[in-house]
Every structure is written in C-alpha cells, then in structure tokens.
C-alpha cells in the first residue's frame, strides 16, 4: 500500500509531467519508460485505502489496490486546453514483488496531477514560451484551470 501511496502522491505533485523527474517514480513501478502522453488528468484528490479488506489479495506476493480519484477534468497538451469533467475514477493498481521489491506492474495510466500543480506547470510553461500565440493559449489554459477550483 505504501508503494501505491507514494506513487500516487508523486504523480499528484507532477513528477510524471516531464522526463527529467521520471527517476522519482521509478522505484515504485515495473516499467522503464513513460509513454508520451497527450492528456493529463487533473484531480482534486486521490484516496488509497489502508484497510487490506478493500484490496484484492491474489497471493502473498501479489495484490490489487483500488485507488479513487476525484477528477476535475483533463488537459490536452497539444492544444493547451482544459476540458472540465467533475467525476470519480477508480483505478485498480496491480502490485507485486519484482526482484525482491514491491512494484506497481499495471496499469500504465496518464499522469493524474493535482489542480494547483497543473496551474503552476502551465504558468511555468507560459513564462518560458517564446511564441506569442502559444503564450496566449497557455494564459487561456491557466484561466480555465483557475475556474475549475
């Protein structure tokens, strides 16, 4: 459960938004590369149940832990747009012992980033953007994310 909790918390803080921070989540997962994501799920919070009775225990080296995300919407990176969708999403994390360590083996899902962190990420991108048209798109994205609060 601690592996899933740490991974989800790092993801919520934006650790999977750029390739340079992939190393921070790699101790918790069993895949070596992050796919190129065109969409980032924006969340309010994530809940990992500590009660093992809510898990599906497959054997003493393998378990499935359900995580509930309070989703606020999604950001599409190519168009720098936020599509609001207030919903709840349950993801079942398959965790097992791999080379003597507990690791998440599936699913490989798009980043699930906290709303405040996504606003910061977009603001940072806006300050480094050279293209005026892109800056306008990013400013609109920041505005729509702020309205989602």
Tab-separated table of C-alpha atoms in Angstrom:
chain	number	residue	atom	x	y	z
A	1	UNK	CA	0.000	0.000	0.000
A	2	UNK	CA	2.885	2.371	0.771
A	3	UNK	CA	4.237	1.898	-2.768
A	4	UNK	CA	0.893	2.919	-4.294
A	5	UNK	CA	0.500	5.831	-1.855
A	6	UNK	CA	3.945	7.240	-2.665
A	7	UNK	CA	3.484	6.807	-6.414
A	8	UNK	CA	0.052	8.478	-6.416
A	9	UNK	CA	1.332	11.358	-4.255
A	10	UNK	CA	4.355	11.942	-6.518
A	11	UNK	CA	2.100	11.795	-9.575
A	12	UNK	CA	-0.294	14.283	-7.971
A	13	UNK	CA	2.655	16.626	-7.393
A	14	UNK	CA	3.577	16.448	-11.095
A	15	UNK	CA	6.529	14.033	-11.001
A	16	UNK	CA	5.454	12.495	-14.320
A	17	UNK	CA	4.946	15.785	-16.203
A	18	UNK	CA	8.474	15.826	-17.603
A	19	UNK	CA	11.046	13.178	-18.373
A	20	UNK	CA	13.690	14.544	-16.015
A	21	UNK	CA	11.568	13.693	-12.972
A	22	UNK	CA	10.758	10.096	-14.057
A	23	UNK	CA	13.515	8.845	-11.737
A	24	UNK	CA	11.476	9.916	-8.706
A	25	UNK	CA	8.681	7.437	-9.531
A	26	UNK	CA	10.856	4.635	-10.955
A	27	UNK	CA	11.428	2.933	-7.548
A	28	UNK	CA	7.677	2.253	-7.350
A	29	UNK	CA	6.955	0.888	-10.838
A	30	UNK	CA	7.977	-2.041	-13.022
A	31	UNK	CA	8.194	-0.236	-16.380
A	32	UNK	CA	11.297	1.563	-17.576
A	33	UNK	CA	9.872	4.299	-19.818
A	34	UNK	CA	6.983	6.682	-19.525
A	35	UNK	CA	4.843	6.816	-22.678
A	36	UNK	CA	4.373	10.200	-24.355
A	37	UNK	CA	1.055	11.419	-23.007
A	38	UNK	CA	-1.128	13.882	-24.864
A	39	UNK	CA	-3.540	14.166	-21.951
A	40	UNK	CA	-3.098	14.880	-18.249
A	41	UNK	CA	-5.920	14.048	-15.840
A	42	UNK	CA	-6.443	16.898	-13.371
A	43	UNK	CA	-7.520	15.720	-9.926
A	44	UNK	CA	-8.669	17.276	-6.681
A	45	UNK	CA	-7.543	14.334	-4.535
A	46	UNK	CA	-6.754	10.625	-4.511
A	47	UNK	CA	-7.720	8.065	-1.877
A	48	UNK	CA	-5.708	4.888	-1.259
A	49	UNK	CA	-7.473	2.532	1.177
A	50	UNK	CA	-5.312	1.426	4.095
A	51	UNK	CA	-7.770	-1.321	5.043
A	52	UNK	CA	-6.496	-4.508	3.402
A	53	UNK	CA	-10.070	-5.860	3.287
A	54	UNK	CA	-10.729	-3.395	0.447
A	55	UNK	CA	-7.854	-4.883	-1.564
A	56	UNK	CA	-7.920	-7.966	-3.731
A	57	UNK	CA	-5.177	-10.231	-2.407
A	58	UNK	CA	-4.120	-12.586	-5.190
A	59	UNK	CA	-1.389	-14.359	-3.179
A	60	UNK	CA	1.320	-13.448	-0.673
A	61	UNK	CA	3.372	-11.697	-3.395
A	62	UNK	CA	0.608	-10.030	-5.397
A	63	UNK	CA	-2.269	-7.659	-4.607
A	64	UNK	CA	-4.674	-5.300	-6.361
A	65	UNK	CA	-5.300	-1.985	-4.578
A	66	UNK	CA	-8.183	0.241	-5.710
A	67	UNK	CA	-7.444	3.974	-5.773
A	68	UNK	CA	-10.234	6.525	-6.059
A	69	UNK	CA	-9.510	9.796	-7.865
A	70	UNK	CA	-11.751	12.873	-7.624
A	71	UNK	CA	-11.268	14.098	-11.196
A	72	UNK	CA	-11.791	17.746	-12.158
A	73	UNK	CA	-11.106	17.297	-15.883
A	74	UNK	CA	-8.303	16.790	-18.382
A	75	UNK	CA	-5.672	18.963	-20.013
A	76	UNK	CA	-4.873	18.192	-23.651
A	77	UNK	CA	-1.247	19.160	-24.085
A	78	UNK	CA	-1.165	19.569	-27.865
A	79	UNK	CA	-3.918	22.204	-27.867
A	80	UNK	CA	-3.288	23.522	-24.308
A	81	UNK	CA	-6.959	23.140	-23.447
A	82	UNK	CA	-8.710	22.076	-20.263
A	83	UNK	CA	-11.910	20.068	-20.541
A	84	UNK	CA	-13.741	20.090	-17.198
A	85	UNK	CA	-15.366	16.846	-16.092
A	86	UNK	CA	-16.210	16.512	-12.418
A	87	UNK	CA	-16.227	12.765	-11.831
A	88	UNK	CA	-14.867	9.937	-9.710
A	89	UNK	CA	-12.488	7.415	-11.236
A	90	UNK	CA	-11.405	4.139	-9.667
A	91	UNK	CA	-8.114	2.646	-10.815
A	92	UNK	CA	-7.057	-0.824	-9.702
A	93	UNK	CA	-3.297	-0.891	-9.163
A	94	UNK	CA	-1.746	-4.324	-9.616
A	95	UNK	CA	1.187	-4.547	-7.202
A	96	UNK	CA	3.548	-7.491	-6.839
A	97	UNK	CA	7.020	-8.435	-5.704
A	98	UNK	CA	9.542	-7.938	-8.521
A	99	UNK	CA	13.217	-8.661	-7.780
A	100	UNK	CA	12.506	-8.606	-4.011
A	101	UNK	CA	10.704	-5.227	-4.083
A	102	UNK	CA	7.020	-4.332	-4.208
A	103	UNK	CA	6.315	-2.641	-7.555
A	104	UNK	CA	3.265	-1.419	-9.449
A	105	UNK	CA	3.078	-3.585	-12.593
A	106	UNK	CA	-0.094	-2.082	-14.062
A	107	UNK	CA	-1.838	-0.023	-15.207
A	108	UNK	CA	0.359	2.484	-17.009
A	109	UNK	CA	-2.045	5.407	-16.971
A	110	UNK	CA	-1.736	9.090	-17.932
A	111	UNK	CA	-0.436	11.446	-15.254
A	112	UNK	CA	-3.037	12.289	-12.574
A	113	UNK	CA	-1.909	15.733	-11.420
A	114	UNK	CA	-3.342	17.952	-8.707
A	115	UNK	CA	-5.173	21.077	-9.832
A	116	UNK	CA	-2.791	23.520	-8.094
A	117	UNK	CA	0.269	21.772	-9.554
A	118	UNK	CA	-1.241	21.843	-13.054
A	119	UNK	CA	-1.813	25.607	-12.757
A	120	UNK	CA	1.844	26.038	-11.671
A	121	UNK	CA	3.049	23.828	-14.526
A	122	UNK	CA	1.062	25.858	-17.105
A	123	UNK	CA	2.256	29.150	-15.587
A	124	UNK	CA	5.877	27.964	-15.773
A	125	UNK	CA	5.399	26.894	-19.404
A	126	UNK	CA	3.901	30.299	-20.201
A	127	UNK	CA	6.927	32.173	-18.807
A	128	UNK	CA	9.358	30.070	-20.890
A	129	UNK	CA	7.314	30.158	-24.106
A	130	UNK	CA	8.835	32.247	-26.927
A	131	UNK	CA	5.849	32.102	-29.304
A	132	UNK	CA	3.242	34.829	-28.564
A	133	UNK	CA	0.355	32.703	-29.883
A	134	UNK	CA	1.361	29.818	-27.605
A	135	UNK	CA	1.590	32.205	-24.627
A	136	UNK	CA	-1.995	33.290	-25.327
A	137	UNK	CA	-3.118	29.633	-25.411
A	138	UNK	CA	-1.303	28.937	-22.138
A	139	UNK	CA	-2.831	32.028	-20.486
A	140	UNK	CA	-6.292	30.778	-21.527
A	141	UNK	CA	-5.442	27.330	-20.124
A	142	UNK	CA	-4.383	28.859	-16.796
A	143	UNK	CA	-7.608	30.866	-16.681
A	144	UNK	CA	-9.788	27.813	-17.337
A	145	UNK	CA	-7.893	25.772	-14.713
A	146	UNK	CA	-8.391	28.520	-12.131
A	147	UNK	CA	-12.136	28.494	-12.830
A	148	UNK	CA	-12.201	24.756	-12.050
A	149	UNK	CA	-11.345	25.416	-8.399
